[in-house]
PDB file of C-alpha atoms in Angstrom:
ATOM      1  CA  MET U   1      -3.380  15.026  21.430  1.00 89.00           C
ATOM      2  CA  PHE U   2      -3.660  17.868  18.914  1.00 90.00           C
ATOM      3  CA  GLU U   3      -2.183  21.308  18.522  1.00 90.00           C
ATOM      4  CA  VAL U   4      -4.097  23.949  16.566  1.00 88.00           C
ATOM      5  CA  ILE U   5      -1.898  26.640  15.026  1.00 87.00           C
ATOM      6  CA  ASP U   6      -3.476  29.944  14.009  1.00 85.00           C
ATOM      7  CA  ALA U   7      -2.264  32.269  11.237  1.00 80.00           C
ATOM      8  CA  ASP U   8      -0.539  34.468  13.804  1.00 79.00           C
ATOM      9  CA  GLY U   9       1.434  31.507  15.144  1.00 81.00           C
ATOM     10  CA  SER U  10      -0.544  31.095  18.336  1.00 86.00           C
ATOM     11  CA  ARG U  11      -0.981  27.509  19.507  1.00 89.00           C
ATOM     12  CA  ASP U  12      -3.644  25.720  21.528  1.00 89.00           C
ATOM     13  CA  LEU U  13      -3.618  22.136  22.810  1.00 91.00           C
ATOM     14  CA  TYR U  14      -6.669  19.853  22.629  1.00 90.00           C
ATOM     15  CA  TYR U  15      -7.109  16.346  23.937  1.00 89.00           C
ATOM     16  CA  ASP U  16     -10.649  15.931  22.570  1.00 88.00           C
ATOM     17  CA  PHE U  17     -10.786  15.097  18.856  1.00 86.00           C
ATOM     18  CA  THR U  18     -14.158  16.736  18.196  1.00 88.00           C
ATOM     19  CA  ARG U  19     -13.162  19.935  19.978  1.00 90.00           C
ATOM     20  CA  ALA U  20      -9.875  20.104  18.071  1.00 91.00           C
ATOM     21  CA  ILE U  21     -11.717  19.846  14.746  1.00 91.00           C
ATOM     22  CA  GLU U  22     -14.133  22.601  15.736  1.00 91.00           C
ATOM     23  CA  LYS U  23     -11.252  24.953  16.448  1.00 92.00           C
ATOM     24  CA  ALA U  24      -9.054  24.016  13.481  1.00 92.00           C
ATOM     25  CA  HIS U  25     -11.172  25.231  10.534  1.00 93.00           C
ATOM     26  CA  GLY U  26      -8.958  27.329   8.259  1.00 93.00           C
ATOM     27  CA  LYS U  27      -5.911  26.539  10.396  1.00 92.00           C
ATOM     28  CA  CYS U  28      -3.191  23.908  10.804  1.00 93.00           C
ATOM     29  CA  LEU U  29      -3.998  20.880  12.945  1.00 94.00           C
ATOM     30  CA  GLN U  30      -0.983  18.973  14.234  1.00 94.00           C
ATOM     31  CA  LEU U  31      -1.154  15.472  15.651  1.00 94.00           C
ATOM     32  CA  ILE U  32       1.395  15.381  18.487  1.00 93.00           C
ATOM     33  CA  GLY U  33       0.209  12.400  20.539  1.00 94.00           C
ATOM     34  CA  ASP U  34      -1.917   9.249  20.376  1.00 95.00           C
ATOM     35  CA  VAL U  35      -5.660   9.721  19.794  1.00 93.00           C
ATOM     36  CA  PHE U  36      -8.504   7.185  19.857  1.00 93.00           C
ATOM     37  CA  LEU U  37     -11.411   8.162  17.621  1.00 93.00           C
ATOM     38  CA  PRO U  38     -14.859   8.451  19.190  1.00 91.00           C
ATOM     39  CA  ALA U  39     -17.883   6.463  17.987  1.00 92.00           C
ATOM     40  CA  GLY U  40     -19.551   7.374  14.704  1.00 93.00           C
ATOM     41  CA  ASP U  41     -18.535   8.483  11.227  1.00 95.00           C
ATOM     42  CA  ILE U  42     -15.610  10.832  11.776  1.00 93.00           C
ATOM     43  CA  ILE U  43     -14.618  13.416   9.169  1.00 94.00           C
ATOM     44  CA  LEU U  44     -11.484  15.539   8.963  1.00 95.00           C
ATOM     45  CA  PRO U  45     -12.677  18.564   6.902  1.00 95.00           C
ATOM     46  CA  GLU U  46     -10.801  19.739   3.829  1.00 94.00           C
ATOM     47  CA  ASP U  47     -10.404  23.339   5.076  1.00 95.00           C
ATOM     48  CA  ILE U  48      -7.860  22.108   7.630  1.00 95.00           C
ATOM     49  CA  ASN U  49      -4.174  21.503   6.941  1.00 94.00           C
ATOM     50  CA  PHE U  50      -3.417  18.288   8.782  1.00 94.00           C
ATOM     51  CA  PHE U  51       0.151  17.672   9.920  1.00 94.00           C
ATOM     52  CA  PRO U  52       0.802  14.339  11.733  1.00 94.00           C
ATOM     53  CA  ILE U  53       4.054  15.025  13.581  1.00 93.00           C
ATOM     54  CA  ALA U  54       4.031  12.354  16.295  1.00 92.00           C
ATOM     55  CA  GLY U  55       1.677   9.791  17.761  1.00 92.00           C
ATOM     56  CA  LYS U  56      -1.006   7.726  16.043  1.00 95.00           C
ATOM     57  CA  ILE U  57      -4.700   8.002  15.302  1.00 95.00           C
ATOM     58  CA  PHE U  58      -6.337   4.758  16.449  1.00 95.00           C
ATOM     59  CA  LYS U  59      -9.660   3.735  14.946  1.00 95.00           C
ATOM     60  CA  GLY U  60     -11.070   3.247  18.418  1.00 92.00           C
ATOM     61  CA  ALA U  61     -14.885   3.205  18.431  1.00 92.00           C
ATOM     62  CA  ALA U  62     -15.270   4.931  15.056  1.00 93.00           C
ATOM     63  CA  THR U  63     -17.353   3.333  12.325  1.00 94.00           C
ATOM     64  CA  SER U  64     -15.477   5.218   9.628  1.00 96.00           C
ATOM     65  CA  PHE U  65     -12.837   7.898   9.235  1.00 96.00           C
ATOM     66  CA  THR U  66     -12.800  10.185   6.195  1.00 97.00           C
ATOM     67  CA  VAL U  67      -9.694  12.312   5.676  1.00 96.00           C
ATOM     68  CA  ASN U  68     -10.735  15.197   3.431  1.00 96.00           C
ATOM     69  CA  ALA U  69      -7.989  17.474   4.747  1.00 95.00           C
ATOM     70  CA  PRO U  70      -4.689  17.622   2.858  1.00 94.00           C
ATOM     71  CA  VAL U  71      -1.936  15.780   4.721  1.00 94.00           C
ATOM     72  CA  VAL U  72       0.990  18.201   4.886  1.00 88.00           C
ATOM     73  CA  GLY U  73       4.548  18.089   6.171  1.00 82.00           C
ATOM     74  CA  ASN U  74       5.600  15.031   4.164  1.00 77.00           C
ATOM     75  CA  PRO U  75       5.080  12.507   6.994  1.00 80.00           C
ATOM     76  CA  MET U  76       6.857   9.196   6.382  1.00 86.00           C
ATOM     77  CA  HIS U  77       6.092   7.415   9.658  1.00 91.00           C
ATOM     78  CA  GLN U  78       3.127   5.439  10.970  1.00 94.00           C
ATOM     79  CA  TRP U  79       0.293   7.666  12.148  1.00 95.00           C
ATOM     80  CA  LEU U  80      -2.685   5.357  11.484  1.00 96.00           C
ATOM     81  CA  SER U  81      -3.540   2.225  13.468  1.00 96.00           C
ATOM     82  CA  GLY U  82      -6.379  -0.285  13.250  1.00 95.00           C
ATOM     83  CA  PHE U  83      -7.751   0.904   9.914  1.00 94.00           C
ATOM     84  CA  THR U  84      -8.021  -2.391   8.052  1.00 92.00           C
ATOM     85  CA  THR U  85     -11.475  -1.079   7.041  1.00 92.00           C
ATOM     86  CA  GLY U  86     -13.406   2.157   7.378  1.00 94.00           C
ATOM     87  CA  LEU U  87     -10.795   4.642   6.127  1.00 97.00           C
ATOM     88  CA  THR U  88     -11.312   6.754   3.001  1.00 96.00           C
ATOM     89  CA  TRP U  89      -9.526   9.725   1.456  1.00 97.00           C
ATOM     90  CA  GLY U  90     -10.883  12.951   0.002  1.00 96.00           C
ATOM     91  CA  ARG U  91      -9.863  14.701  -3.189  1.00 95.00           C
ATOM     92  CA  LYS U  92      -7.126  16.778  -1.534  1.00 95.00           C
ATOM     93  CA  VAL U  93      -5.127  13.699  -0.556  1.00 95.00           C
ATOM     94  CA  ARG U  94      -3.184  12.863  -3.705  1.00 94.00           C
ATOM     95  CA  GLU U  95      -0.620  10.371  -2.385  1.00 95.00           C
ATOM     96  CA  ILE U  96      -0.451   7.869   0.479  1.00 96.00           C
ATOM     97  CA  PHE U  97       2.248   5.509   1.785  1.00 95.00           C
ATOM     98  CA  PRO U  98       2.194   2.009   3.329  1.00 95.00           C
ATOM     99  CA  GLU U  99       4.434   3.414   6.072  1.00 95.00           C
ATOM    100  CA  TRP U 100       1.473   5.497   7.295  1.00 96.00           C
ATOM    101  CA  PHE U 101      -0.175   2.179   8.188  1.00 96.00           C
ATOM    102  CA  GLY U 102       2.860   0.652   9.878  1.00 95.00           C
ATOM    103  CA  ALA U 103       4.720  -1.033   7.007  1.00 94.00           C
ATOM    104  CA  LYS U 104       8.443  -1.338   7.668  1.00 91.00           C
ATOM    105  CA  GLY U 105       9.822  -2.492   4.327  1.00 88.00           C
ATOM    106  CA  ASP U 106      12.779  -4.039   6.090  1.00 86.00           C
ATOM    107  CA  TRP U 107      13.057  -7.600   4.763  1.00 80.00           C
ATOM    108  CA  GLU U 108      16.452  -8.996   3.887  1.00 72.00           C
ATOM    109  CA  VAL U 109      16.768 -12.246   1.977  1.00 63.00           C
ATOM    110  CA  THR U 110      19.428 -14.819   1.249  1.00 57.00           C
ATOM    111  CA  TYR U 111      18.419 -15.878  -2.241  1.00 52.00           C
ATOM    112  CA  ASP U 112      20.422 -19.088  -2.360  1.00 50.00           C
ATOM    113  CA  THR U 113      18.943 -20.675   0.761  1.00 48.00           C
ATOM    114  CA  ARG U 114      15.523 -19.010   1.103  1.00 48.00           C
ATOM    115  CA  VAL U 115      16.391 -17.850   4.602  1.00 45.00           C
ATOM    116  CA  TYR U 116      14.815 -14.555   5.634  1.00 49.00           C
ATOM    117  CA  VAL U 117      17.569 -12.898   7.595  1.00 48.00           C
ATOM    118  CA  SER U 118      15.255 -10.363   9.241  1.00 64.00           C
ATOM    119  CA  GLY U 119      12.132  -8.413   8.568  1.00 80.00           C
ATOM    120  CA  THR U 120       8.592  -7.459   9.495  1.00 87.00           C
ATOM    121  CA  ASP U 121       5.487  -9.089   8.042  1.00 91.00           C
ATOM    122  CA  ASP U 122       3.886  -6.102   6.296  1.00 94.00           C
ATOM    123  CA  SER U 123       0.747  -7.998   5.192  1.00 95.00           C
ATOM    124  CA  ILE U 124      -1.725  -6.066   7.369  1.00 96.00           C
ATOM    125  CA  ALA U 125      -0.229  -2.649   6.675  1.00 96.00           C
ATOM    126  CA  LEU U 126      -0.044  -3.184   2.911  1.00 96.00           C
ATOM    127  CA  GLN U 127      -3.608  -4.495   2.666  1.00 97.00           C
ATOM    128  CA  ALA U 128      -4.938  -1.656   4.844  1.00 97.00           C
ATOM    129  CA  CYS U 129      -3.213   0.870   2.580  1.00 97.00           C
ATOM    130  CA  PHE U 130      -4.675  -0.788  -0.533  1.00 97.00           C
ATOM    131  CA  ASN U 131      -8.153  -0.916   1.026  1.00 96.00           C
ATOM    132  CA  SER U 132      -8.161   2.773   1.898  1.00 96.00           C
ATOM    133  CA  SER U 133      -7.385   3.822  -1.678  1.00 95.00           C
ATOM    134  CA  MET U 134      -9.664   1.181  -3.177  1.00 93.00           C
ATOM    135  CA  ASN U 135     -12.636   2.355  -1.069  1.00 93.00           C
ATOM    136  CA  SER U 136     -12.172   6.061  -1.829  1.00 94.00           C
ATOM    137  CA  THR U 137     -13.968   7.943  -4.595  1.00 91.00           C
ATOM    138  CA  PHE U 138     -10.804   9.948  -5.274  1.00 91.00           C
ATOM    139  CA  ARG U 139      -8.163   7.251  -5.208  1.00 93.00           C
ATOM    140  CA  PRO U 140      -4.762   8.563  -4.146  1.00 95.00           C
ATOM    141  CA  LYS U 141      -1.573   7.137  -5.584  1.00 95.00           C
ATOM    142  CA  ILE U 142       0.129   4.555  -3.368  1.00 96.00           C
ATOM    143  CA  SER U 143       3.861   5.226  -3.245  1.00 94.00           C
ATOM    144  CA  PHE U 144       6.362   2.822  -1.734  1.00 93.00           C
ATOM    145  CA  LEU U 145       9.230   4.390   0.191  1.00 87.00           C
ATOM    146  CA  SER U 146      11.270   1.267   0.856  1.00 81.00           C
ATOM    147  CA  THR U 147      12.886  -1.265  -1.441  1.00 79.00           C
ATOM    148  CA  GLN U 148      11.805  -4.629   0.035  1.00 86.00           C
ATOM    149  CA  TYR U 149       8.456  -5.323   1.708  1.00 91.00           C
ATOM    150  CA  GLY U 150       7.834  -8.834   2.994  1.00 90.00           C
ATOM    151  CA  PHE U 151       4.379 -10.335   3.471  1.00 91.00           C
ATOM    152  CA  LEU U 152       3.089 -13.748   4.510  1.00 89.00           C
ATOM    153  CA  THR U 153      -0.603 -13.232   3.677  1.00 92.00           C
ATOM    154  CA  PRO U 154      -1.768 -12.808   0.036  1.00 94.00           C
ATOM    155  CA  LEU U 155      -2.748  -9.268  -1.002  1.00 96.00           C
ATOM    156  CA  THR U 156      -5.883  -8.331  -2.963  1.00 95.00           C
ATOM    157  CA  ILE U 157      -7.042  -5.255  -4.838  1.00 94.00           C
ATOM    158  CA  THR U 158     -10.605  -6.161  -5.744  1.00 91.00           C
ATOM    159  CA  PHE U 159     -11.820  -2.834  -7.122  1.00 89.00           C
ATOM    160  CA  ALA U 160      -8.736  -1.686  -8.999  1.00 88.00           C
ATOM    161  CA  ARG U 161     -10.154   0.940 -11.349  1.00 88.00           C
ATOM    162  CA  GLY U 162      -8.159   4.174 -11.235  1.00 92.00           C
ATOM    163  CA  MET U 163      -5.629   2.990  -8.662  1.00 94.00           C
ATOM    164  CA  HIS U 164      -1.897   3.615  -9.035  1.00 95.00           C
ATOM    165  CA  LEU U 165       0.903   1.716  -7.259  1.00 95.00           C
ATOM    166  CA  ASN U 166       4.329   3.277  -7.678  1.00 94.00           C
ATOM    167  CA  GLY U 167       7.548   1.645  -6.495  1.00 91.00           C
ATOM    168  CA  ALA U 168      10.479   3.409  -4.847  1.00 81.00           C
ATOM    169  CA  ASN U 169      13.939   3.879  -6.250  1.00 63.00           C
ATOM    170  CA  GLY U 170      16.849   1.878  -4.922  1.00 49.00           C
ATOM    171  CA  GLY U 171      15.533  -1.688  -4.934  1.00 47.00           C
ATOM    172  CA  MET U 172      16.660  -4.781  -6.800  1.00 48.00           C
ATOM    173  CA  PHE U 173      15.053  -5.816 -10.077  1.00 46.00           C
ATOM    174  CA  GLY U 174      15.430  -9.596 -10.255  1.00 46.00           C
ATOM    175  CA  ASP U 175      18.011 -11.389  -8.138  1.00 46.00           C
ATOM    176  CA  THR U 176      21.658 -12.332  -8.148  1.00 43.00           C
ATOM    177  CA  ASN U 177      20.983 -15.381 -10.304  1.00 44.00           C
ATOM    178  CA  THR U 178      18.852 -13.878 -13.079  1.00 44.00           C
ATOM    179  CA  GLY U 179      21.096 -10.937 -13.846  1.00 42.00           C
ATOM    180  CA  PHE U 180      18.331  -8.313 -13.908  1.00 45.00           C
ATOM    181  CA  ARG U 181      19.304  -5.005 -12.358  1.00 43.00           C
ATOM    182  CA  ASN U 182      17.264  -1.861 -11.989  1.00 48.00           C
ATOM    183  CA  MET U 183      15.925   0.320  -9.230  1.00 51.00           C
ATOM    184  CA  VAL U 184      12.418  -0.630  -8.108  1.00 75.00           C
ATOM    185  CA  THR U 185      10.460  -1.784  -5.043  1.00 87.00           C
ATOM    186  CA  THR U 186      10.393  -5.512  -4.339  1.00 86.00           C
ATOM    187  CA  LEU U 187       7.318  -7.214  -2.861  1.00 90.00           C
ATOM    188  CA  LEU U 188       8.525 -10.482  -1.323  1.00 89.00           C
ATOM    189  CA  TYR U 189       5.861 -13.123  -0.779  1.00 89.00           C
ATOM    190  CA  ASP U 190       6.557 -16.102   1.455  1.00 84.00           C
ATOM    191  CA  GLY U 191       4.894 -18.496  -1.006  1.00 81.00           C
ATOM    192  CA  ALA U 192       4.188 -21.158   1.619  1.00 80.00           C
ATOM    193  CA  THR U 193       0.352 -21.130   1.386  1.00 84.00           C
ATOM    194  CA  PRO U 194      -0.896 -23.596  -1.292  1.00 86.00           C
ATOM    195  CA  ASN U 195      -3.184 -22.284  -4.048  1.00 89.00           C
ATOM    196  CA  SER U 196      -2.610 -18.637  -3.207  1.00 90.00           C
ATOM    197  CA  SER U 197      -1.494 -15.588  -5.163  1.00 91.00           C
ATOM    198  CA  ALA U 198       0.938 -12.966  -3.931  1.00 93.00           C
ATOM    199  CA  LEU U 199      -1.186 -10.200  -5.464  1.00 94.00           C
ATOM    200  CA  THR U 200      -4.657 -10.443  -7.011  1.00 93.00           C
ATOM    201  CA  ILE U 201      -5.989  -7.615  -9.155  1.00 93.00           C
ATOM    202  CA  GLY U 202      -9.620  -7.173 -10.242  1.00 88.00           C
ATOM    203  CA  ASN U 203     -12.993  -8.881 -10.066  1.00 84.00           C
ATOM    204  CA  ALA U 204     -15.619 -10.044 -12.541  1.00 77.00           C
ATOM    205  CA  SER U 205     -18.043  -7.164 -11.859  1.00 79.00           C
ATOM    206  CA  GLN U 206     -15.766  -4.196 -12.651  1.00 80.00           C
ATOM    207  CA  SER U 207     -12.978  -3.513 -15.119  1.00 82.00           C
ATOM    208  CA  ALA U 208      -9.544  -2.371 -13.957  1.00 85.00           C
ATOM    209  CA  THR U 209      -9.419   0.572 -16.373  1.00 87.00           C
ATOM    210  CA  GLY U 210      -6.901   3.142 -15.211  1.00 89.00           C
ATOM    211  CA  PHE U 211      -5.080   0.776 -12.850  1.00 92.00           C
ATOM    212  CA  ASN U 212      -1.309   1.280 -13.061  1.00 93.00           C
ATOM    213  CA  MET U 213       1.507  -0.535 -11.292  1.00 94.00           C
ATOM    214  CA  ASP U 214       4.988   0.860 -11.944  1.00 92.00           C
ATOM    215  CA  ASN U 215       8.481  -0.038 -10.745  1.00 92.00           C
ATOM    216  CA  ILE U 216       7.413  -3.043  -8.674  1.00 92.00           C
ATOM    217  CA  PHE U 217       9.024  -6.477  -8.680  1.00 90.00           C
ATOM    218  CA  ILE U 218       7.030  -9.393  -7.205  1.00 91.00           C
ATOM    219  CA  SER U 219       9.141 -12.292  -6.006  1.00 88.00           C
ATOM    220  CA  ALA U 220       8.838 -15.488  -3.998  1.00 85.00           C
ATOM    221  CA  GLY U 221      12.162 -14.432  -2.573  1.00 67.00           C
ATOM    222  CA  SER U 222      14.319 -17.399  -3.461  1.00 56.00           C
ATOM    223  CA  LEU U 223      15.143 -20.134  -5.954  1.00 49.00           C
ATOM    224  CA  ALA U 224      13.589 -22.815  -3.718  1.00 64.00           C
ATOM    225  CA  GLU U 225      10.143 -24.230  -4.425  1.00 77.00           C
ATOM    226  CA  VAL U 226       6.961 -22.421  -3.516  1.00 83.00           C
ATOM    227  CA  ALA U 227       3.895 -24.384  -2.400  1.00 83.00           C
ATOM    228  CA  SER U 228       1.627 -26.043  -4.961  1.00 84.00           C
ATOM    229  CA  GLY U 229      -0.553 -23.650  -6.938  1.00 86.00           C
ATOM    230  CA  VAL U 230       1.156 -20.465  -5.781  1.00 89.00           C
ATOM    231  CA  ASN U 231       1.064 -17.557  -8.247  1.00 89.00           C
ATOM    232  CA  GLY U 232       2.950 -14.299  -8.352  1.00 90.00           C
ATOM    233  CA  LEU U 233       0.281 -12.109  -9.960  1.00 91.00           C
ATOM    234  CA  ARG U 234      -3.343 -13.144 -10.473  1.00 90.00           C
ATOM    235  CA  LEU U 235      -5.436 -11.072 -12.853  1.00 90.00           C
ATOM    236  CA  ASN U 236      -9.130 -11.673 -12.166  1.00 87.00           C
ATOM    237  CA  TRP U 237     -10.981 -10.000 -15.020  1.00 83.00           C
ATOM    238  CA  ALA U 238      -8.486  -7.125 -14.761  1.00 83.00           C
ATOM    239  CA  ALA U 239      -9.290  -5.590 -18.156  1.00 83.00           C
ATOM    240  CA  GLY U 240      -7.574  -2.242 -18.674  1.00 87.00           C
ATOM    241  CA  ALA U 241      -4.784  -2.725 -16.124  1.00 90.00           C
ATOM    242  CA  THR U 242      -1.270  -1.564 -17.022  1.00 92.00           C
ATOM    243  CA  PHE U 243       2.005  -2.888 -15.582  1.00 92.00           C
ATOM    244  CA  LYS U 244       5.262  -1.099 -16.327  1.00 91.00           C
ATOM    245  CA  ASP U 245       8.964  -1.453 -15.462  1.00 89.00           C
ATOM    246  CA  GLY U 246       8.845  -4.488 -13.184  1.00 89.00           C
ATOM    247  CA  ALA U 247       9.091  -8.254 -13.044  1.00 88.00           C
ATOM    248  CA  ILE U 248       7.668 -11.430 -11.522  1.00 89.00           C
ATOM    249  CA  SER U 249      10.175 -14.062 -10.499  1.00 85.00           C
ATOM    250  CA  ASN U 250      10.901 -17.270  -8.552  1.00 83.00           C
ATOM    251  CA  PHE U 251       7.386 -18.757  -8.419  1.00 86.00           C
ATOM    252  CA  ARG U 252       8.669 -22.146  -9.427  1.00 82.00           C
ATOM    253  CA  GLY U 253       9.263 -25.765  -8.580  1.00 73.00           C
ATOM    254  CA  ALA U 254       5.934 -26.950  -7.197  1.00 68.00           C
ATOM    255  CA  SER U 255       2.937 -28.256  -9.138  1.00 72.00           C
ATOM    256  CA  ASN U 256       1.050 -25.476 -10.964  1.00 80.00           C
ATOM    257  CA  ALA U 257       3.215 -22.689  -9.584  1.00 82.00           C
ATOM    258  CA  SER U 258       3.187 -19.710 -11.934  1.00 86.00           C
ATOM    259  CA  GLY U 259       4.368 -16.167 -12.326  1.00 87.00           C
ATOM    260  CA  LEU U 260       1.116 -14.986 -13.902  1.00 86.00           C
ATOM    261  CA  LEU U 261      -2.394 -16.434 -13.644  1.00 86.00           C
ATOM    262  CA  ILE U 262      -5.074 -14.931 -15.880  1.00 85.00           C
ATOM    263  CA  GLU U 263      -8.746 -15.602 -15.189  1.00 84.00           C
ATOM    264  CA  GLY U 264     -11.497 -14.315 -17.457  1.00 76.00           C
ATOM    265  CA  THR U 265     -11.345 -12.737 -20.893  1.00 61.00           C
ATOM    266  CA  GLN U 266      -9.389  -9.519 -20.588  1.00 70.00           C
ATOM    267  CA  ILE U 267      -6.621  -7.389 -21.988  1.00 78.00           C
ATOM    268  CA  ALA U 268      -3.934  -6.155 -19.619  1.00 86.00           C
ATOM    269  CA  THR U 269      -0.841  -4.324 -20.842  1.00 88.00           C
ATOM    270  CA  PHE U 270       2.764  -4.981 -19.822  1.00 90.00           C
ATOM    271  CA  TYR U 271       5.617  -2.599 -20.696  1.00 90.00           C
ATOM    272  CA  ASN U 272       9.259  -3.465 -20.008  1.00 88.00           C
ATOM    273  CA  TYR U 273       8.248  -6.379 -17.809  1.00 86.00           C
ATOM    274  CA  GLY U 274      10.186  -9.536 -17.040  1.00 83.00           C
ATOM    275  CA  PHE U 275       9.010 -13.066 -16.117  1.00 82.00           C
ATOM    276  CA  THR U 276      11.854 -15.263 -14.876  1.00 78.00           C
ATOM    277  CA  ASN U 277      12.340 -18.467 -12.880  1.00 76.00           C
ATOM    278  CA  ASN U 278       8.638 -19.296 -12.830  1.00 76.00           C
ATOM    279  CA  THR U 279       7.300 -22.838 -13.485  1.00 74.00           C
ATOM    280  CA  LEU U 280       4.445 -21.468 -15.617  1.00 63.00           C
ATOM    281  CA  GLY U 281       3.703 -18.034 -16.964  1.00 53.00           C
ATOM    282  CA  THR U 282       7.289 -17.437 -18.055  1.00 42.00           C
ATOM    283  CA  PHE U 283       7.290 -14.991 -20.935  1.00 38.00           C
TER     284      PHE U 283
END
């Protein structure tokens, strides 16, 4: 359900998505209840100020959904559902958040025993957020609101050029055993899938020029062994990528486990970055 607000403050309710768009040009369009998109390529025009207050937009029958309208009101809750593919952003959307896609960022870990006390698997939400920026011509910055996101499925950013991942303040840099302390976002990978990488950046057909990842710590979450061949960060021809103020830790114990796996001839830049408690790739 939508509410269209005119300049004079008058408000009109619409249950039909297409009708709401028709009436919202030059006005504020508020999402106030769940909506399922109709079939086709759906576009939210840039002359609308879009304010998702409550409810979610479900992909429904839509082939694609392009959000050209600026997203206003600083929404920090989930308002998108089902958009693992088909979502792109226009030039007026400068910043997006995994929480928009349903990420909770609520994992808690006991480092000594590798027991996850509680938490949501944010794999789908994180990958959907990455995909939406990756597939957009104007790639908005991805900002993390929470301090610890847990995921069981490896994450991939294939076309990384121009993307920016920025961690939140208030997280833990390192763990209680390494002594590192700072305020960043932690991405906690389960590490139980053999021959996998927590995060893969790049591909052989395109450089990663302009890719930046700041204030993010990637960890296997404990001092116990990860599965054989598990990597923290895999750079796949990620030439031009820059990593700043973070760390990769605890990918250790099993055969060929590593903090950093580099494939292809490339130059990536690391500033103020730590590699600790990894079997290989410890700098």
